[in-house]
GROMACS .gro file of C-alpha atoms in nm:
model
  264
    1UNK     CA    1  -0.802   1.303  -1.635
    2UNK     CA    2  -1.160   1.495  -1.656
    3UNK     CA    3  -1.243   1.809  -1.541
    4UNK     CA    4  -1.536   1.944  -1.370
    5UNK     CA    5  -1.656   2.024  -1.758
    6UNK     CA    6  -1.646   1.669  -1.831
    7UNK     CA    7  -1.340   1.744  -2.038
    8UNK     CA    8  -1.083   1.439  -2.074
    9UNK     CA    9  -0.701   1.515  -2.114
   10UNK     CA   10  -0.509   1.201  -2.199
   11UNK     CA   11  -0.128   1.235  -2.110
   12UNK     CA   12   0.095   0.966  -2.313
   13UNK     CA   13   0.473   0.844  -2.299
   14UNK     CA   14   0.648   1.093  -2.550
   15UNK     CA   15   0.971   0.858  -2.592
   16UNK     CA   16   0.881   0.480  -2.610
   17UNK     CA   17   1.212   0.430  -2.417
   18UNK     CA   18   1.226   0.157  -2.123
   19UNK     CA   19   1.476   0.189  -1.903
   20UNK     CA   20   1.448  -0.081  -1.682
   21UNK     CA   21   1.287  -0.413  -1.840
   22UNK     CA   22   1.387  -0.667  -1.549
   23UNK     CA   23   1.106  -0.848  -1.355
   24UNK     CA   24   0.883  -0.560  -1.103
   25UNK     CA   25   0.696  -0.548  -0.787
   26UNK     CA   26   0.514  -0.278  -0.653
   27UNK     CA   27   0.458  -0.311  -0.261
   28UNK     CA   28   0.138  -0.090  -0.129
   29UNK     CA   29  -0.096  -0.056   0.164
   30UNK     CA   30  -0.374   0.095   0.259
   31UNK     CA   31  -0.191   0.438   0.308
   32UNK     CA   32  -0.089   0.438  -0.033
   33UNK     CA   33  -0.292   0.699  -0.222
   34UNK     CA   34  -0.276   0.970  -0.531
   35UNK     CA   35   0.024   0.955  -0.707
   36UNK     CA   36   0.119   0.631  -0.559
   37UNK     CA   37  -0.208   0.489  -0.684
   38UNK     CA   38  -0.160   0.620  -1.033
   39UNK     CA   39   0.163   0.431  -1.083
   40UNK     CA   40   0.056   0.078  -0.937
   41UNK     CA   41  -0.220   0.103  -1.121
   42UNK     CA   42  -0.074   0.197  -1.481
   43UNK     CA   43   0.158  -0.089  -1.407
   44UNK     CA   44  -0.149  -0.353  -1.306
   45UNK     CA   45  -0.287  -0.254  -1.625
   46UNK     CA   46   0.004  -0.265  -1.863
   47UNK     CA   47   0.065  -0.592  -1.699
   48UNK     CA   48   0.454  -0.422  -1.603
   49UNK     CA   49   0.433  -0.510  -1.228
   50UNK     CA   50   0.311  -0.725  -0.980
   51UNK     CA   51   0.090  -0.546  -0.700
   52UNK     CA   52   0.176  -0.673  -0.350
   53UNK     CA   53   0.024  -0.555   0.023
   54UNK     CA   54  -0.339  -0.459   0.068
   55UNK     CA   55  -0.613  -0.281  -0.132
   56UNK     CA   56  -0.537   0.113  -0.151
   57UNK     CA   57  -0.672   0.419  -0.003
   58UNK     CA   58  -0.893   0.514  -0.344
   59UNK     CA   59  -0.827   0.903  -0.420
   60UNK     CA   60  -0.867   0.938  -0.745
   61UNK     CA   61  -0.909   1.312  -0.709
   62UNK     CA   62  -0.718   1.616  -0.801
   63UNK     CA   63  -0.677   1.943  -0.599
   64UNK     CA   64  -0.591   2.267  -0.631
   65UNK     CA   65  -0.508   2.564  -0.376
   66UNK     CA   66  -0.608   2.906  -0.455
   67UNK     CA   67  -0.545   3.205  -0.173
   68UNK     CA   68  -0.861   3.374  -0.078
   69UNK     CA   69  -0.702   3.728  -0.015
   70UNK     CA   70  -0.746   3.758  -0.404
   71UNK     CA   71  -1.074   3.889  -0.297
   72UNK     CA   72  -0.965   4.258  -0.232
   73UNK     CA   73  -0.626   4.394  -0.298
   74UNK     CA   74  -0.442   4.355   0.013
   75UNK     CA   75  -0.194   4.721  -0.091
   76UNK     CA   76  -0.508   4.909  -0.020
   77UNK     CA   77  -0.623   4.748   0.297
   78UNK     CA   78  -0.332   4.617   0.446
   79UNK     CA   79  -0.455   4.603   0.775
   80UNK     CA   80  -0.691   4.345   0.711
   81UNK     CA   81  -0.591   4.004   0.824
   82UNK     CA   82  -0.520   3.741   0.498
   83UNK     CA   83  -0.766   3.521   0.472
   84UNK     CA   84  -0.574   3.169   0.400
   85UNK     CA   85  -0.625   2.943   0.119
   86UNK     CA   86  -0.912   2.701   0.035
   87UNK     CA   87  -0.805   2.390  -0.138
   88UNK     CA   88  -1.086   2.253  -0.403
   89UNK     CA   89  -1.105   1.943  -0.631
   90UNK     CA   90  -1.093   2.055  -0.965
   91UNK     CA   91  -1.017   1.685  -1.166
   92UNK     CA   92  -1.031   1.318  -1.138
   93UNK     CA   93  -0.760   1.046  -1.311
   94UNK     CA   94  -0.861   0.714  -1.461
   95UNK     CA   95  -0.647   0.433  -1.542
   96UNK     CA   96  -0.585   0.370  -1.884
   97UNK     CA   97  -0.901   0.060  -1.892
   98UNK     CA   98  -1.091   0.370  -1.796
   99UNK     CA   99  -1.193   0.239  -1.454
  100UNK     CA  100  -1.140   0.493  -1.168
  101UNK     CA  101  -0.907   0.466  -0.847
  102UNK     CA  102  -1.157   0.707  -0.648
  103UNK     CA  103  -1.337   0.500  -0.329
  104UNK     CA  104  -1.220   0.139  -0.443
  105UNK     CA  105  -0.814   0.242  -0.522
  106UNK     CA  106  -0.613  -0.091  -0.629
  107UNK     CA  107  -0.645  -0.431  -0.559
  108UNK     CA  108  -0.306  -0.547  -0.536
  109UNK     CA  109  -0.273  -0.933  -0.697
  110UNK     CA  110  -0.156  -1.066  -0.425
  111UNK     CA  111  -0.278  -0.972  -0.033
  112UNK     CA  112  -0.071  -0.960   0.235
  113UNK     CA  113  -0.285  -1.017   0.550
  114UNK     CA  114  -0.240  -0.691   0.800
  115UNK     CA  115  -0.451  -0.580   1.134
  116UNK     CA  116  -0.570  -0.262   0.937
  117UNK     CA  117  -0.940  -0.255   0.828
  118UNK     CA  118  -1.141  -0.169   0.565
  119UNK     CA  119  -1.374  -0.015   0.769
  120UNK     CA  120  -1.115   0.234   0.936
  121UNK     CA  121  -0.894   0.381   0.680
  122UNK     CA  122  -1.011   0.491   0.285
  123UNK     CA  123  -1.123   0.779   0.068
  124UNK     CA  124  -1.443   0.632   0.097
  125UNK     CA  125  -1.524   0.702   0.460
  126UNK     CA  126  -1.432   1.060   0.401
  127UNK     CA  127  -1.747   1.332   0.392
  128UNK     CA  128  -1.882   1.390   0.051
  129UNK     CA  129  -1.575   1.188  -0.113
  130UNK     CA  130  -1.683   1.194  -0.500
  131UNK     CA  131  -1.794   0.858  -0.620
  132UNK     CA  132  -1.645   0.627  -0.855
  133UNK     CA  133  -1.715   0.648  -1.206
  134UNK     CA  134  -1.529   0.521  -1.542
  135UNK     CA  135  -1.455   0.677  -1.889
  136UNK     CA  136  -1.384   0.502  -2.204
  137UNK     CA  137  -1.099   0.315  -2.203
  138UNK     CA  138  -0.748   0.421  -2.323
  139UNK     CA  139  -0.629   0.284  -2.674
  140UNK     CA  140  -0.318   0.084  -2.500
  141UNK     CA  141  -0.099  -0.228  -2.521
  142UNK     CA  142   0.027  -0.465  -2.263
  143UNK     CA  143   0.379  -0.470  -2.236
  144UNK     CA  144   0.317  -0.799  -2.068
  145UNK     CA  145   0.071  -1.058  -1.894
  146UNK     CA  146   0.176  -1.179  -1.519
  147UNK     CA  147  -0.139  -1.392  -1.463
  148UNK     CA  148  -0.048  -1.671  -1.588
  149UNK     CA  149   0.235  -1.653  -1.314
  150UNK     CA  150  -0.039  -1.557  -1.044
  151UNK     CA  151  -0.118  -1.915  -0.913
  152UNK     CA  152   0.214  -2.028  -0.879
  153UNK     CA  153   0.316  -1.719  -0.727
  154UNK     CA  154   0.011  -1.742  -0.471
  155UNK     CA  155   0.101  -2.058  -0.392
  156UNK     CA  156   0.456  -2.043  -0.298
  157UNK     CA  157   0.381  -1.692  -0.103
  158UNK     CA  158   0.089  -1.878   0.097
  159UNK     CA  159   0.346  -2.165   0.178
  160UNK     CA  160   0.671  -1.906   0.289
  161UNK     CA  161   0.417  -1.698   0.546
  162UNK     CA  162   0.242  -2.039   0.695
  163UNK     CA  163   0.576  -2.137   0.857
  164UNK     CA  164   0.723  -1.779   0.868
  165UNK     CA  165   0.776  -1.685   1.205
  166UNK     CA  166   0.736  -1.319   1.175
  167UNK     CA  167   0.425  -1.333   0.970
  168UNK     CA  168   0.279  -1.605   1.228
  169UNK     CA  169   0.335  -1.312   1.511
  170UNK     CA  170   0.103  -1.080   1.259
  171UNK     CA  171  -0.172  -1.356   1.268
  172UNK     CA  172  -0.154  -1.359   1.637
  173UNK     CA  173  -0.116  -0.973   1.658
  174UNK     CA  174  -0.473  -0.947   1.418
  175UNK     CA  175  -0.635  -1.233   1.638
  176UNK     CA  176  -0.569  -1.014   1.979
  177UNK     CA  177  -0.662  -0.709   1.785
  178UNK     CA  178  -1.006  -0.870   1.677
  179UNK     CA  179  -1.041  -1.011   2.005
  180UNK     CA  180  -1.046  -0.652   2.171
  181UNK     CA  181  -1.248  -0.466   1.916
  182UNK     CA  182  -1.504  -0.369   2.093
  183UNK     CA  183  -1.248  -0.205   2.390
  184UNK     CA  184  -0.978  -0.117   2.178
  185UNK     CA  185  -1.071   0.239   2.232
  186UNK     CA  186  -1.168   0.215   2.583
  187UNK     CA  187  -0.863   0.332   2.774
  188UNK     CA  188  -0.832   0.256   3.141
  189UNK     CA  189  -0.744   0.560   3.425
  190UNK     CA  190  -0.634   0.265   3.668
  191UNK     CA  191  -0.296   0.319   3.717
  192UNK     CA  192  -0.216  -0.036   3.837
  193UNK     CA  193  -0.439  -0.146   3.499
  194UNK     CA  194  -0.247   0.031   3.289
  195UNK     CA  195   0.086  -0.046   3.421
  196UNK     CA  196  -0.012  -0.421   3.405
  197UNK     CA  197  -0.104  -0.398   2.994
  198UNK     CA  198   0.226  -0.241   2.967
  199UNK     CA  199   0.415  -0.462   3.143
  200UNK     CA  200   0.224  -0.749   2.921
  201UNK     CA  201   0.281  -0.586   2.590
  202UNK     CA  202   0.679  -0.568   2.711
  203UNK     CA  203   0.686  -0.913   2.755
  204UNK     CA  204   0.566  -1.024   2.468
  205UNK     CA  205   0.786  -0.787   2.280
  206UNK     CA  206   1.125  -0.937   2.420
  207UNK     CA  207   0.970  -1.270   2.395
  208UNK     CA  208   0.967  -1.223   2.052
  209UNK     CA  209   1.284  -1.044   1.999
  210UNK     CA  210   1.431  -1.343   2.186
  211UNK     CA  211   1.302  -1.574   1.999
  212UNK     CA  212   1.497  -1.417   1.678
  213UNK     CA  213   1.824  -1.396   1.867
  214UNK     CA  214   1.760  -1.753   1.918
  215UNK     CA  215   1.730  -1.848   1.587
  216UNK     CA  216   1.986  -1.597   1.497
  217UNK     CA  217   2.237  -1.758   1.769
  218UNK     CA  218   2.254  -1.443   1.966
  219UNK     CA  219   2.253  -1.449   2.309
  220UNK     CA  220   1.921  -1.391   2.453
  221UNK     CA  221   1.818  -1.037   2.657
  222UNK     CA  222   1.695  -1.034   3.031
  223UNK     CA  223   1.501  -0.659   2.961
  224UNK     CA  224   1.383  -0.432   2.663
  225UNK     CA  225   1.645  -0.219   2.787
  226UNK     CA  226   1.962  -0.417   2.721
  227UNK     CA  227   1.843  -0.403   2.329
  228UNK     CA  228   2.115  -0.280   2.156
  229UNK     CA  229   2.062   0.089   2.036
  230UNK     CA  230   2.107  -0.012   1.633
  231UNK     CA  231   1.904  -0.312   1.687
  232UNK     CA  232   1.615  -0.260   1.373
  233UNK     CA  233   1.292  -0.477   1.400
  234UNK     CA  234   1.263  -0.729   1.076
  235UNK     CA  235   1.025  -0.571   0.802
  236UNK     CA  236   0.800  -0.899   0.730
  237UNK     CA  237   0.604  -0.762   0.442
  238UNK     CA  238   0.944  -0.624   0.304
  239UNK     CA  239   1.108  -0.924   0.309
  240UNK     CA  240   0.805  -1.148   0.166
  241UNK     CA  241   0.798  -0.914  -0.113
  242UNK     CA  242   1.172  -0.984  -0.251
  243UNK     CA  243   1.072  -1.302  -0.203
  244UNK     CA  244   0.813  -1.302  -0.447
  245UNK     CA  245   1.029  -1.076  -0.686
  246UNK     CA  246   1.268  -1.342  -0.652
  247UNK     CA  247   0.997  -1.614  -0.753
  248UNK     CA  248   0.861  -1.374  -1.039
  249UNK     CA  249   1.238  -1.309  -1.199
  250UNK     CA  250   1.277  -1.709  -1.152
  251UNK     CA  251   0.927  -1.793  -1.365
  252UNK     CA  252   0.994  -1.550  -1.611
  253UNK     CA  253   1.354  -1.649  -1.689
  254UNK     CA  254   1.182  -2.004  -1.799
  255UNK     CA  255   0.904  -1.860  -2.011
  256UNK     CA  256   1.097  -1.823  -2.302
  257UNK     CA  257   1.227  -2.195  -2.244
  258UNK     CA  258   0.915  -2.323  -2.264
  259UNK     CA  259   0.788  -2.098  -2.542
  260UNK     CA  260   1.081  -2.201  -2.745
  261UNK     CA  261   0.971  -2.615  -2.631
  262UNK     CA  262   0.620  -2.560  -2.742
  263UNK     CA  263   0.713  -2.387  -3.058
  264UNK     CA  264   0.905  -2.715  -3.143
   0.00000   0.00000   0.00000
């Protein structure tokens, strides 16, 4: 980290002890921010984890609170009002290569296409949001190195969501949602309008839960409302991510095979 002084304070693992060592992925999105940053992106660098979802928000900042009533002793004048807090940035973190998560946060290895934009959510459209900057980088060493595994890993995750049903509903959903960009904030006060994209946007909902109680052999609903109450909608990006772990544990379990077959 680095103060407002220019000051750098480099915090360091005290015990050298790994608890876990298995195969690791890291699932973000473009909500993910701070503290969740931080950790993808000490594992990105250390080449620990693979990064899944979609680029991060980008605070790289740090903020403190500090009440404002210390201004005048409130014993004396207690029947002035308190005045609150003011929160202020006093600090921003770097990741140990010395780049900065602040405005461009992490780029995960592998994207998962989503209907969010860039051009809606990030530290970056915030008012006077710092910029980005780097510091030298931190003496470190890799525990490992994915990419080697990223192009096999691409591949197979590019094949699974191409025929994925769930994932073929998200390319539809972002192809209606870039269809209607330019009303998508335009409301209607026609009743009968409004009752009509409703009506619409309930169809296509049991439409597709229908189609997974088909494939599911379930019998199939007549209306939203005979959904059972514990029914849970399938997490796609969820899913596709074990998936990957799955194909991650699987390449690395043959590494050493054909380490071990070279070194012959």
């Amino acid at each position: 980290m680095r103060d407002n002084n220019g000051k750098v304070r480099e915090d360091s693992d005290t015990d050298g002890v790994v608890y876990y060592k298995g195969p690791l992925v890291v699932l973000v999105d473009r909500f993910s921010a701070s503290a969740s940053e931080i950790f993808a992106a000490a594992m990105q660098d250390y080449g620990r984890a693979l990064i899944v979802g979609e680029p991060t928000f980008g605070k790289g900042t740090v903020q403190q609170y500090r009440s404002l009533n210390r201004i005048y002793d409130q014993m004396l004048r207690p029947e002035w009002p308190a005045l609150g807090s003011v929160q202020y940035t006093i600090q921003k973190f770097y990741r140990v290569n010395g780049g900065s998560t602040q405005r461009k946060g992490v780029t995960p290895d592998i994207i998962m296409p989503t209907g969010n934009e860039e051009t809606e959510t990030g530290e970056k459209f915030e008012d006077n949001a710092l910029p980005w900057d780097s510091i030298d980088a931190a003496k470190y060493v890799k525990s490992d190195d994915l990419a080697p595994f990223g192009p096999e890993l691409l591949k197979e995750h590019n094949a699974r969501i191409a025929k994925d049903p769930e994932f073929q509903y998200i390319m539809k959903d972002i192809a209606r949602f870039n269809a209607m960009k330019d009303k998508r904030n335009i409301v209607s006060l026609n009743y009968a309008q409004r009752e009509k994209e409703n009506n619409e946007e309930d169809a296509l909902r049991l439409a597709r839960i229908n189609d997974r109680f088909k494939r599911e052999g379930k019998p199939l609903l007549k209306k939203l409302d005979d959904l059972p109450k514990d029914y849970q909608e399938p997490d796609p990006y969820l899913d596709e991510t074990v998936r990957i772990a799955l194909d991650l544990a699987h390449l690395e379990k043959e590494k050493p095979a054909e380490q071990a077959a070279a070194n012959k």
